[in-house]
PDB file of C-alpha atoms and ligand atoms in Angstrom:
ATOM      1  CA  MET A 960     -32.610  55.924  11.708  1.00 98.00           C
ATOM      2  CA  LYS A 961     -31.714  54.905  15.230  1.00 98.00           C
ATOM      3  CA  VAL A 962     -28.332  53.912  16.691  1.00 98.00           C
ATOM      4  CA  VAL A 963     -28.346  51.597  19.726  1.00 98.00           C
ATOM      5  CA  PHE A 964     -25.217  50.909  21.781  1.00 98.00           C
ATOM      6  CA  GLY A 965     -24.865  47.293  22.946  1.00 98.00           C
ATOM      7  CA  GLY A 966     -21.230  47.552  24.117  1.00 98.00           C
ATOM      8  CA  VAL A 967     -18.811  50.478  24.513  1.00 98.00           C
ATOM      9  CA  ARG A 968     -15.956  48.954  26.527  1.00 98.00           C
ATOM     10  CA  GLY A 969     -12.527  48.440  24.984  1.00 96.00           C
ATOM     11  CA  THR A 970     -10.075  45.585  25.433  1.00 95.00           C
ATOM     12  CA  SER A 971     -12.083  43.438  27.838  1.00 95.00           C
ATOM     13  CA  CYS A 972     -15.518  43.349  29.409  1.00 95.00           C
ATOM     14  CA  VAL A 973     -16.038  44.381  33.036  1.00 96.00           C
ATOM     15  CA  ALA A 974     -18.880  43.413  35.338  1.00 95.00           C
ATOM     16  CA  GLN A 975     -18.453  45.212  38.675  1.00 95.00           C
ATOM     17  CA  PRO A 976     -21.248  47.576  39.829  1.00 96.00           C
ATOM     18  CA  GLU A 977     -19.035  50.688  39.554  1.00 97.00           C
ATOM     19  CA  PHE A 978     -18.898  50.169  35.769  1.00 97.00           C
ATOM     20  CA  SER A 979     -22.586  49.483  35.228  1.00 96.00           C
ATOM     21  CA  ARG A 980     -23.790  52.977  34.222  1.00 97.00           C
ATOM     22  CA  PHE A 981     -21.540  53.218  31.177  1.00 98.00           C
ATOM     23  CA  GLY A 982     -21.648  49.452  30.838  1.00 98.00           C
ATOM     24  CA  GLY A 983     -19.132  46.652  30.796  1.00 98.00           C
ATOM     25  CA  ASP A 984     -19.910  44.930  27.486  1.00 98.00           C
ATOM     26  CA  THR A 985     -17.404  45.206  24.654  1.00 98.00           C
ATOM     27  CA  THR A 986     -17.984  46.872  21.307  1.00 98.00           C
ATOM     28  CA  SER A 987     -21.211  46.256  19.434  1.00 98.00           C
ATOM     29  CA  LEU A 988     -23.623  48.700  17.855  1.00 98.00           C
ATOM     30  CA  LEU A 989     -26.954  48.410  16.065  1.00 98.00           C
ATOM     31  CA  VAL A 990     -28.345  50.685  13.374  1.00 98.00           C
ATOM     32  CA  GLU A 991     -32.116  50.440  12.901  1.00 97.00           C
ATOM     33  CA  GLY A 992     -33.591  51.901   9.744  1.00 96.00           C
ATOM     34  CA  SER A 993     -36.987  53.560   9.389  1.00 94.00           C
ATOM     35  CA  ALA A 994     -37.992  50.764   6.980  1.00 93.00           C
ATOM     36  CA  GLY A 995     -37.038  48.054   9.512  1.00 93.00           C
ATOM     37  CA  GLY A 996     -33.495  47.309   8.294  1.00 95.00           C
ATOM     38  CA  HIS A 997     -30.784  46.219  10.740  1.00 97.00           C
ATOM     39  CA  ILE A 998     -27.032  46.711  10.570  1.00 98.00           C
ATOM     40  CA  LEU A 999     -24.805  45.481  13.387  1.00 98.00           C
ATOM     41  CA  ILE A1000     -21.241  46.744  13.744  1.00 98.00           C
ATOM     42  CA  ASP A1001     -18.848  44.456  15.609  1.00 98.00           C
ATOM     43  CA  ALA A1002     -19.618  41.429  17.708  1.00 98.00           C
ATOM     44  CA  GLY A1003     -18.273  42.190  21.168  1.00 98.00           C
ATOM     45  CA  THR A1004     -20.203  40.886  24.160  1.00 98.00           C
ATOM     46  CA  GLY A1005     -22.820  43.618  23.623  1.00 98.00           C
ATOM     47  CA  ILE A1006     -24.102  41.847  20.502  1.00 98.00           C
ATOM     48  CA  ARG A1007     -26.181  39.325  22.438  1.00 97.00           C
ATOM     49  CA  GLN A1008     -28.668  41.936  23.654  1.00 96.00           C
ATOM     50  CA  LEU A1009     -28.757  43.664  20.276  1.00 97.00           C
ATOM     51  CA  GLY A1010     -29.438  40.328  18.575  1.00 95.00           C
ATOM     52  CA  GLU A1011     -32.377  39.714  20.882  1.00 94.00           C
ATOM     53  CA  ARG A1012     -33.737  43.135  20.000  1.00 95.00           C
ATOM     54  CA  ILE A1013     -33.551  42.297  16.279  1.00 94.00           C
ATOM     55  CA  ALA A1014     -35.186  38.910  16.848  1.00 89.00           C
ATOM     56  CA  GLU A1015     -38.056  40.587  18.727  1.00 89.00           C
ATOM     57  CA  ALA A1016     -38.495  43.219  16.029  1.00 87.00           C
ATOM     58  CA  GLY A1017     -39.689  40.972  13.264  1.00 75.00           C
ATOM     59  CA  ASP A1018     -39.979  37.721  11.496  1.00 67.00           C
ATOM     60  CA  PRO A1019     -38.026  36.869   9.437  1.00 74.00           C
ATOM     61  CA  SER A1020     -34.977  38.544  10.993  1.00 84.00           C
ATOM     62  CA  ARG A1021     -32.323  39.845   8.663  1.00 91.00           C
ATOM     63  CA  ALA A1022     -29.141  41.689   9.583  1.00 96.00           C
ATOM     64  CA  LEU A1023     -25.866  42.778   8.046  1.00 98.00           C
ATOM     65  CA  LEU A1024     -22.912  42.446  10.452  1.00 98.00           C
ATOM     66  CA  LEU A1025     -19.958  44.710   9.665  1.00 98.00           C
ATOM     67  CA  ILE A1026     -16.763  43.578  11.368  1.00 98.00           C
ATOM     68  CA  THR A1027     -14.093  46.236  11.954  1.00 98.00           C
ATOM     69  CA  HIS A1028     -11.358  43.683  12.806  1.00 98.00           C
ATOM     70  CA  TYR A1029     -10.983  40.459  14.749  1.00 98.00           C
ATOM     71  CA  HIS A1030      -9.322  41.489  18.009  1.00 98.00           C
ATOM     72  CA  LEU A1031     -11.127  39.410  20.604  1.00 97.00           C
ATOM     73  CA  ASP A1032     -12.993  42.292  22.265  1.00 98.00           C
ATOM     74  CA  HIS A1033     -14.735  42.866  18.901  1.00 98.00           C
ATOM     75  CA  VAL A1034     -15.752  39.272  18.108  1.00 98.00           C
ATOM     76  CA  MET A1035     -16.008  37.425  21.423  1.00 97.00           C
ATOM     77  CA  GLY A1036     -19.808  37.826  21.467  1.00 97.00           C
ATOM     78  CA  LEU A1037     -20.387  36.396  17.995  1.00 97.00           C
ATOM     79  CA  PRO A1038     -21.135  32.809  19.091  1.00 95.00           C
ATOM     80  CA  SER A1039     -23.809  34.268  21.423  1.00 93.00           C
ATOM     81  CA  LEU A1040     -25.666  36.117  18.656  1.00 95.00           C
ATOM     82  CA  PRO A1041     -29.188  34.682  19.020  1.00 93.00           C
ATOM     83  CA  LEU A1042     -29.982  35.149  15.316  1.00 94.00           C
ATOM     84  CA  LEU A1043     -27.447  32.469  14.355  1.00 95.00           C
ATOM     85  CA  TYR A1044     -29.634  29.796  15.965  1.00 94.00           C
ATOM     86  CA  ARG A1045     -32.935  30.809  14.336  1.00 93.00           C
ATOM     87  CA  PRO A1046     -34.022  29.087  11.114  1.00 93.00           C
ATOM     88  CA  ASP A1047     -35.983  32.194  10.063  1.00 92.00           C
ATOM     89  CA  ALA A1048     -32.958  34.505  10.377  1.00 94.00           C
ATOM     90  CA  SER A1049     -30.451  35.541   7.784  1.00 95.00           C
ATOM     91  CA  VAL A1050     -27.136  37.139   8.726  1.00 97.00           C
ATOM     92  CA  TRP A1051     -24.709  38.615   6.234  1.00 98.00           C
ATOM     93  CA  MET A1052     -21.180  39.170   7.524  1.00 98.00           C
ATOM     94  CA  ALA A1053     -18.838  41.645   5.842  1.00 98.00           C
ATOM     95  CA  SER A1054     -15.210  42.610   6.396  1.00 98.00           C
ATOM     96  CA  PRO A1055     -11.954  43.088   4.535  1.00 98.00           C
ATOM     97  CA  PRO A1056      -9.433  40.251   4.973  1.00 97.00           C
ATOM     98  CA  ARG A1057      -7.037  40.267   7.949  1.00 97.00           C
ATOM     99  CA  ALA A1058      -3.700  38.456   8.017  1.00 96.00           C
ATOM    100  CA  GLY A1059      -4.591  37.126   4.547  1.00 96.00           C
ATOM    101  CA  ARG A1060      -7.783  35.481   5.807  1.00 97.00           C
ATOM    102  CA  ALA A1061     -11.243  36.282   4.449  1.00 97.00           C
ATOM    103  CA  VAL A1062     -14.211  36.837   6.757  1.00 97.00           C
ATOM    104  CA  GLU A1063     -15.638  33.328   6.223  1.00 97.00           C
ATOM    105  CA  LYS A1064     -12.370  31.657   7.169  1.00 97.00           C
ATOM    106  CA  VAL A1065     -11.950  33.681  10.368  1.00 96.00           C
ATOM    107  CA  VAL A1066     -15.554  33.191  11.491  1.00 96.00           C
ATOM    108  CA  ARG A1067     -15.348  29.433  10.834  1.00 95.00           C
ATOM    109  CA  GLN A1068     -12.212  29.316  12.991  1.00 94.00           C
ATOM    110  CA  LEU A1069     -13.955  31.220  15.796  1.00 93.00           C
ATOM    111  CA  MET A1070     -16.868  28.796  15.820  1.00 92.00           C
ATOM    112  CA  ALA A1071     -14.718  25.662  15.475  1.00 92.00           C
ATOM    113  CA  GLN A1072     -13.717  23.060  18.051  1.00 92.00           C
ATOM    114  CA  PRO A1073     -12.303  23.443  20.653  1.00 94.00           C
ATOM    115  CA  TYR A1074     -13.523  27.061  21.038  1.00 93.00           C
ATOM    116  CA  TRP A1075     -17.308  26.578  20.784  1.00 92.00           C
ATOM    117  CA  PRO A1076     -19.634  23.585  20.937  1.00 92.00           C
ATOM    118  CA  VAL A1077     -21.797  24.485  17.922  1.00 91.00           C
ATOM    119  CA  GLN A1078     -20.108  24.513  14.522  1.00 90.00           C
ATOM    120  CA  MET A1079     -20.925  26.727  11.555  1.00 91.00           C
ATOM    121  CA  GLU A1080     -22.538  23.797   9.691  1.00 91.00           C
ATOM    122  CA  ASP A1081     -24.968  23.296  12.580  1.00 92.00           C
ATOM    123  CA  LEU A1082     -26.239  26.882  12.761  1.00 94.00           C
ATOM    124  CA  HIS A1083     -29.868  27.321  11.745  1.00 94.00           C
ATOM    125  CA  ALA A1084     -29.675  30.798  10.242  1.00 96.00           C
ATOM    126  CA  THR A1085     -28.848  31.473   6.611  1.00 96.00           C
ATOM    127  CA  ILE A1086     -25.362  32.976   6.619  1.00 97.00           C
ATOM    128  CA  ARG A1087     -23.700  34.794   3.769  1.00 97.00           C
ATOM    129  CA  PHE A1088     -20.194  36.221   3.692  1.00 98.00           C
ATOM    130  CA  LEU A1089     -19.239  39.391   1.837  1.00 98.00           C
ATOM    131  CA  LYS A1090     -15.558  39.792   0.985  1.00 96.00           C
ATOM    132  CA  TRP A1091     -14.640  43.468   0.872  1.00 97.00           C
ATOM    133  CA  LYS A1092     -11.311  44.931  -0.154  1.00 97.00           C
ATOM    134  CA  ASP A1093      -9.113  46.592   2.467  1.00 97.00           C
ATOM    135  CA  VAL A1094      -9.190  49.949   0.677  1.00 98.00           C
ATOM    136  CA  ALA A1095     -11.600  52.878   0.867  1.00 98.00           C
ATOM    137  CA  SER A1096     -14.901  51.960  -0.808  1.00 98.00           C
ATOM    138  CA  LYS A1097     -15.369  53.466  -4.259  1.00 95.00           C
ATOM    139  CA  LYS A1098     -19.125  52.979  -4.323  1.00 96.00           C
ATOM    140  CA  PRO A1099     -21.501  52.413  -1.408  1.00 98.00           C
ATOM    141  CA  PHE A1100     -22.807  48.908  -0.731  1.00 98.00           C
ATOM    142  CA  ARG A1101     -26.607  48.914  -0.668  1.00 98.00           C
ATOM    143  CA  PHE A1102     -28.380  46.970   2.073  1.00 97.00           C
ATOM    144  CA  GLY A1103     -32.106  47.695   2.239  1.00 95.00           C
ATOM    145  CA  GLU A1104     -32.572  51.377   2.979  1.00 97.00           C
ATOM    146  CA  PHE A1105     -28.880  51.812   3.827  1.00 98.00           C
ATOM    147  CA  ASP A1106     -25.721  52.781   1.937  1.00 98.00           C
ATOM    148  CA  VAL A1107     -22.533  51.455   3.556  1.00 98.00           C
ATOM    149  CA  ARG A1108     -19.089  52.968   2.944  1.00 98.00           C
ATOM    150  CA  TRP A1109     -15.774  52.158   4.597  1.00 98.00           C
ATOM    151  CA  CYS A1110     -12.040  52.868   4.755  1.00 98.00           C
ATOM    152  CA  PRO A1111      -9.014  51.301   6.458  1.00 98.00           C
ATOM    153  CA  VAL A1112      -7.779  53.007   9.633  1.00 98.00           C
ATOM    154  CA  HIS A1113      -4.473  52.871  11.511  1.00 98.00           C
ATOM    155  CA  HIS A1114      -4.427  49.986  14.013  1.00 98.00           C
ATOM    156  CA  PRO A1115      -2.060  47.038  14.640  1.00 98.00           C
ATOM    157  CA  GLY A1116      -3.144  44.307  12.209  1.00 97.00           C
ATOM    158  CA  GLY A1117      -5.561  46.675  10.456  1.00 98.00           C
ATOM    159  CA  CYS A1118      -9.079  47.889  11.156  1.00 98.00           C
ATOM    160  CA  THR A1119     -11.963  49.365   9.171  1.00 98.00           C
ATOM    161  CA  ALA A1120     -14.159  52.417   9.839  1.00 98.00           C
ATOM    162  CA  TYR A1121     -17.719  52.240   8.517  1.00 98.00           C
ATOM    163  CA  ARG A1122     -20.230  54.837   7.448  1.00 98.00           C
ATOM    164  CA  VAL A1123     -23.950  54.086   7.252  1.00 98.00           C
ATOM    165  CA  ASP A1124     -26.321  56.467   5.443  1.00 98.00           C
ATOM    166  CA  GLU A1125     -30.068  55.999   5.334  1.00 98.00           C
ATOM    167  CA  ARG A1126     -31.149  56.990   1.849  1.00 97.00           C
ATOM    168  CA  GLY A1127     -34.680  58.136   2.630  1.00 93.00           C
ATOM    169  CA  SER A1128     -33.938  60.389   5.590  1.00 97.00           C
ATOM    170  CA  GLY A1129     -30.344  61.476   4.931  1.00 96.00           C
ATOM    171  CA  ALA A1130     -29.382  60.326   8.445  1.00 98.00           C
ATOM    172  CA  SER A1131     -25.765  59.181   8.732  1.00 98.00           C
ATOM    173  CA  LEU A1132     -23.317  57.573  11.146  1.00 98.00           C
ATOM    174  CA  VAL A1133     -19.546  57.087  11.053  1.00 98.00           C
ATOM    175  CA  PHE A1134     -18.225  54.403  13.384  1.00 98.00           C
ATOM    176  CA  ALA A1135     -14.475  54.314  13.999  1.00 98.00           C
ATOM    177  CA  THR A1136     -13.242  52.124  16.823  1.00 98.00           C
ATOM    178  CA  ASP A1137      -9.606  51.035  17.217  1.00 98.00           C
ATOM    179  CA  ILE A1138      -8.116  53.916  15.244  1.00 98.00           C
ATOM    180  CA  GLU A1139      -4.823  55.579  16.229  1.00 98.00           C
ATOM    181  CA  TRP A1140      -5.111  59.097  14.890  1.00 98.00           C
ATOM    182  CA  ALA A1141      -1.679  60.292  16.022  1.00 98.00           C
ATOM    183  CA  LEU A1142       0.132  57.611  13.991  1.00 98.00           C
ATOM    184  CA  SER A1143      -2.168  57.719  10.942  1.00 98.00           C
ATOM    185  CA  SER A1144      -0.486  58.501   7.630  1.00 98.00           C
ATOM    186  CA  PRO A1145      -1.684  61.454   5.524  1.00 98.00           C
ATOM    187  CA  LYS A1146      -3.470  58.927   3.233  1.00 98.00           C
ATOM    188  CA  GLU A1147      -5.180  57.246   6.202  1.00 98.00           C
ATOM    189  CA  LYS A1148      -6.233  60.619   7.600  1.00 98.00           C
ATOM    190  CA  GLY A1149      -7.439  61.806   4.189  1.00 98.00           C
ATOM    191  CA  ASP A1150      -9.547  58.677   3.612  1.00 98.00           C
ATOM    192  CA  PHE A1151     -11.098  58.931   7.058  1.00 98.00           C
ATOM    193  CA  LEU A1152     -11.884  62.651   6.822  1.00 98.00           C
ATOM    194  CA  LYS A1153     -13.537  61.930   3.470  1.00 98.00           C
ATOM    195  CA  LEU A1154     -15.593  59.132   5.044  1.00 98.00           C
ATOM    196  CA  CYS A1155     -16.789  61.631   7.681  1.00 98.00           C
ATOM    197  CA  THR A1156     -17.678  64.355   5.189  1.00 98.00           C
ATOM    198  CA  GLU A1157     -18.884  62.711   1.960  1.00 98.00           C
ATOM    199  CA  PRO A1158     -21.574  62.792   0.726  1.00 97.00           C
ATOM    200  CA  ALA A1159     -22.234  65.190   3.652  1.00 98.00           C
ATOM    201  CA  PRO A1160     -20.848  65.659   7.188  1.00 98.00           C
ATOM    202  CA  ALA A1161     -22.092  62.710   9.247  1.00 98.00           C
ATOM    203  CA  GLY A1162     -24.902  63.315  11.718  1.00 98.00           C
ATOM    204  CA  LEU A1163     -23.043  61.279  14.339  1.00 98.00           C
ATOM    205  CA  LEU A1164     -19.397  60.305  14.682  1.00 98.00           C
ATOM    206  CA  VAL A1165     -18.638  57.494  17.123  1.00 98.00           C
ATOM    207  CA  MET A1166     -14.873  57.339  17.611  1.00 98.00           C
ATOM    208  CA  ASP A1167     -12.310  55.578  19.782  1.00 98.00           C
ATOM    209  CA  GLY A1168     -10.940  57.989  22.402  1.00 97.00           C
ATOM    210  CA  GLN A1169      -9.613  55.550  24.980  1.00 97.00           C
ATOM    211  CA  PHE A1170      -6.642  57.688  26.019  1.00 97.00           C
ATOM    212  CA  ASN A1171      -5.872  61.321  26.800  1.00 97.00           C
ATOM    213  CA  ARG A1172      -2.922  63.302  25.435  1.00 97.00           C
ATOM    214  CA  ARG A1173      -1.213  63.659  28.789  1.00 96.00           C
ATOM    215  CA  GLY A1174      -1.131  59.890  29.349  1.00 95.00           C
ATOM    216  CA  TYR A1175      -0.748  58.780  25.712  1.00 97.00           C
ATOM    217  CA  ALA A1176       3.062  58.323  25.448  1.00 97.00           C
ATOM    218  CA  PRO A1177       3.348  54.836  27.050  1.00 97.00           C
ATOM    219  CA  PHE A1178       0.476  53.591  24.865  1.00 97.00           C
ATOM    220  CA  LYS A1179       1.746  54.928  21.544  1.00 98.00           C
ATOM    221  CA  GLY A1180       1.378  52.181  18.947  1.00 98.00           C
ATOM    222  CA  TRP A1181      -1.383  50.336  20.822  1.00 97.00           C
ATOM    223  CA  GLY A1182      -3.879  51.426  18.179  1.00 98.00           C
ATOM    224  CA  HIS A1183      -6.112  53.917  19.980  1.00 98.00           C
ATOM    225  CA  SER A1184      -6.759  57.649  19.880  1.00 98.00           C
ATOM    226  CA  THR A1185      -6.976  60.264  22.592  1.00 98.00           C
ATOM    227  CA  TRP A1186     -10.282  62.006  23.267  1.00 98.00           C
ATOM    228  CA  GLU A1187      -8.598  65.251  22.195  1.00 98.00           C
ATOM    229  CA  ASP A1188      -7.976  63.669  18.753  1.00 98.00           C
ATOM    230  CA  THR A1189     -11.655  62.778  18.437  1.00 98.00           C
ATOM    231  CA  VAL A1190     -12.652  66.374  19.195  1.00 98.00           C
ATOM    232  CA  ASP A1191     -10.182  67.659  16.580  1.00 98.00           C
ATOM    233  CA  VAL A1192     -11.666  65.302  13.970  1.00 98.00           C
ATOM    234  CA  ALA A1193     -15.245  66.244  14.902  1.00 98.00           C
ATOM    235  CA  ARG A1194     -14.412  69.955  14.585  1.00 98.00           C
ATOM    236  CA  GLU A1195     -12.565  69.544  11.300  1.00 98.00           C
ATOM    237  CA  THR A1196     -15.309  67.462   9.670  1.00 98.00           C
ATOM    238  CA  GLY A1197     -18.313  69.382  11.010  1.00 98.00           C
ATOM    239  CA  VAL A1198     -20.177  66.253  12.142  1.00 98.00           C
ATOM    240  CA  GLY A1199     -23.447  66.835  13.977  1.00 98.00           C
ATOM    241  CA  ALA A1200     -22.377  65.138  17.221  1.00 98.00           C
ATOM    242  CA  LEU A1201     -19.510  63.113  18.661  1.00 98.00           C
ATOM    243  CA  LEU A1202     -19.723  60.114  20.954  1.00 98.00           C
ATOM    244  CA  ILE A1203     -16.460  58.717  22.292  1.00 98.00           C
ATOM    245  CA  THR A1204     -16.195  54.954  22.735  1.00 98.00           C
ATOM    246  CA  HIS A1205     -13.833  52.036  23.547  1.00 98.00           C
ATOM    247  CA  HIS A1206     -13.617  53.065  27.211  1.00 98.00           C
ATOM    248  CA  ALA A1207     -10.652  51.619  29.109  1.00 96.00           C
ATOM    249  CA  PRO A1208     -11.719  48.665  31.288  1.00 96.00           C
ATOM    250  CA  GLU A1209     -10.233  50.301  34.401  1.00 96.00           C
ATOM    251  CA  ASN A1210     -12.267  53.515  34.046  1.00 97.00           C
ATOM    252  CA  SER A1211     -15.204  53.525  36.465  1.00 98.00           C
ATOM    253  CA  ASP A1212     -18.508  55.346  35.943  1.00 98.00           C
ATOM    254  CA  GLN A1213     -17.265  58.178  38.149  1.00 98.00           C
ATOM    255  CA  GLN A1214     -14.072  58.587  36.124  1.00 98.00           C
ATOM    256  CA  LEU A1215     -15.979  58.487  32.829  1.00 98.00           C
ATOM    257  CA  ARG A1216     -18.535  61.035  34.090  1.00 98.00           C
ATOM    258  CA  ASN A1217     -15.689  63.356  35.105  1.00 98.00           C
ATOM    259  CA  LEU A1218     -14.066  62.890  31.716  1.00 98.00           C
ATOM    260  CA  GLU A1219     -17.347  63.605  29.932  1.00 98.00           C
ATOM    261  CA  GLY A1220     -17.577  66.918  31.777  1.00 98.00           C
ATOM    262  CA  ILE A1221     -14.086  67.874  30.617  1.00 98.00           C
ATOM    263  CA  VAL A1222     -14.778  66.804  27.025  1.00 98.00           C
ATOM    264  CA  ARG A1223     -18.021  68.830  26.896  1.00 98.00           C
ATOM    265  CA  LYS A1224     -16.228  71.979  28.018  1.00 98.00           C
ATOM    266  CA  THR A1225     -13.986  71.573  24.966  1.00 97.00           C
ATOM    267  CA  PHE A1226     -16.692  70.534  22.493  1.00 98.00           C
ATOM    268  CA  ALA A1227     -20.334  70.970  23.463  1.00 98.00           C
ATOM    269  CA  ARG A1228     -21.745  68.463  20.962  1.00 98.00           C
ATOM    270  CA  ALA A1229     -19.698  65.588  22.452  1.00 98.00           C
ATOM    271  CA  GLY A1230     -20.343  62.873  25.001  1.00 98.00           C
ATOM    272  CA  LEU A1231     -19.226  59.409  26.050  1.00 98.00           C
ATOM    273  CA  ALA A1232     -21.185  56.444  24.703  1.00 98.00           C
ATOM    274  CA  ARG A1233     -23.118  54.278  27.178  1.00 98.00           C
ATOM    275  CA  VAL A1234     -24.538  50.778  26.864  1.00 98.00           C
ATOM    276  CA  GLY A1235     -28.253  50.952  26.118  1.00 98.00           C
ATOM    277  CA  GLN A1236     -28.037  54.483  24.758  1.00 98.00           C
ATOM    278  CA  GLU A1237     -30.309  55.117  21.757  1.00 98.00           C
ATOM    279  CA  ILE A1238     -29.723  58.021  19.394  1.00 98.00           C
ATOM    280  CA  VAL A1239     -32.295  59.020  16.793  1.00 98.00           C
ATOM    281  CA  LEU A1240     -30.698  60.622  13.754  1.00 98.00           C
TER     282      LEU A1240
HETATM  283 ZN1  LIG B 432     -10.701  47.049  20.651  1.00 59.79          ZN
HETATM  284 ZN1  LIG B 433      -8.133  46.247  18.117  1.00 59.79          ZN
END
């Protein structure tokens, strides 16, 4: 199983050259299975490139898109997903409801006039919507060679963390963006630690670590963790590796490289996610 990062930037995309090494696209991630399966997580601006990669990989193209929540940095790339315009493609979209609205309703609103010229009815791909409950999954959802689990995490308006296991190889990923660890309730923490450790400690944890503890106070309640929190979670759960994501849009490559050095001194199996990075699990 391979994990490919299409976007790692939080809040808004950035395009200046001093951000290009870590990348300026917002959150989107692709999981490629050994049997050719594709799972996308979030539809930030990074999804366009990932969609092209799926389209090049095979015909017909089929993908499951897991949406963590609908804050704009996580869905603004959806209308640019190339698969939506291909008659041979099928895209399943899954998410718990937000603000009382199911995934189909929100996506139809995103693609409606006056926000985008092409409407849902005019898309060529076969689209299916999966309504999931906003509670920790009891049983995994099977998609090809993958098992998908999830749980709600602490974030304004709600957000979901996902776990993807590949049944054949035992490879596993937990993806948790937009999670505020410091304000999480014991139940929220318990559900998330379980997601990271069951059925076995995840091979890779990708977690929001936009802030640091020294500078966290003014941003308390904004819905993000500190990198120190992510290291604590990685240690407690015994995951194989940690990649920190949702980088602040004002943090340049130089600042992120410096931060990565500091993080690695604390936890050797950690790093900062970069656009284009591919991890084989
Ligand atoms: Zn975000
Ligand atoms: Zn958010």
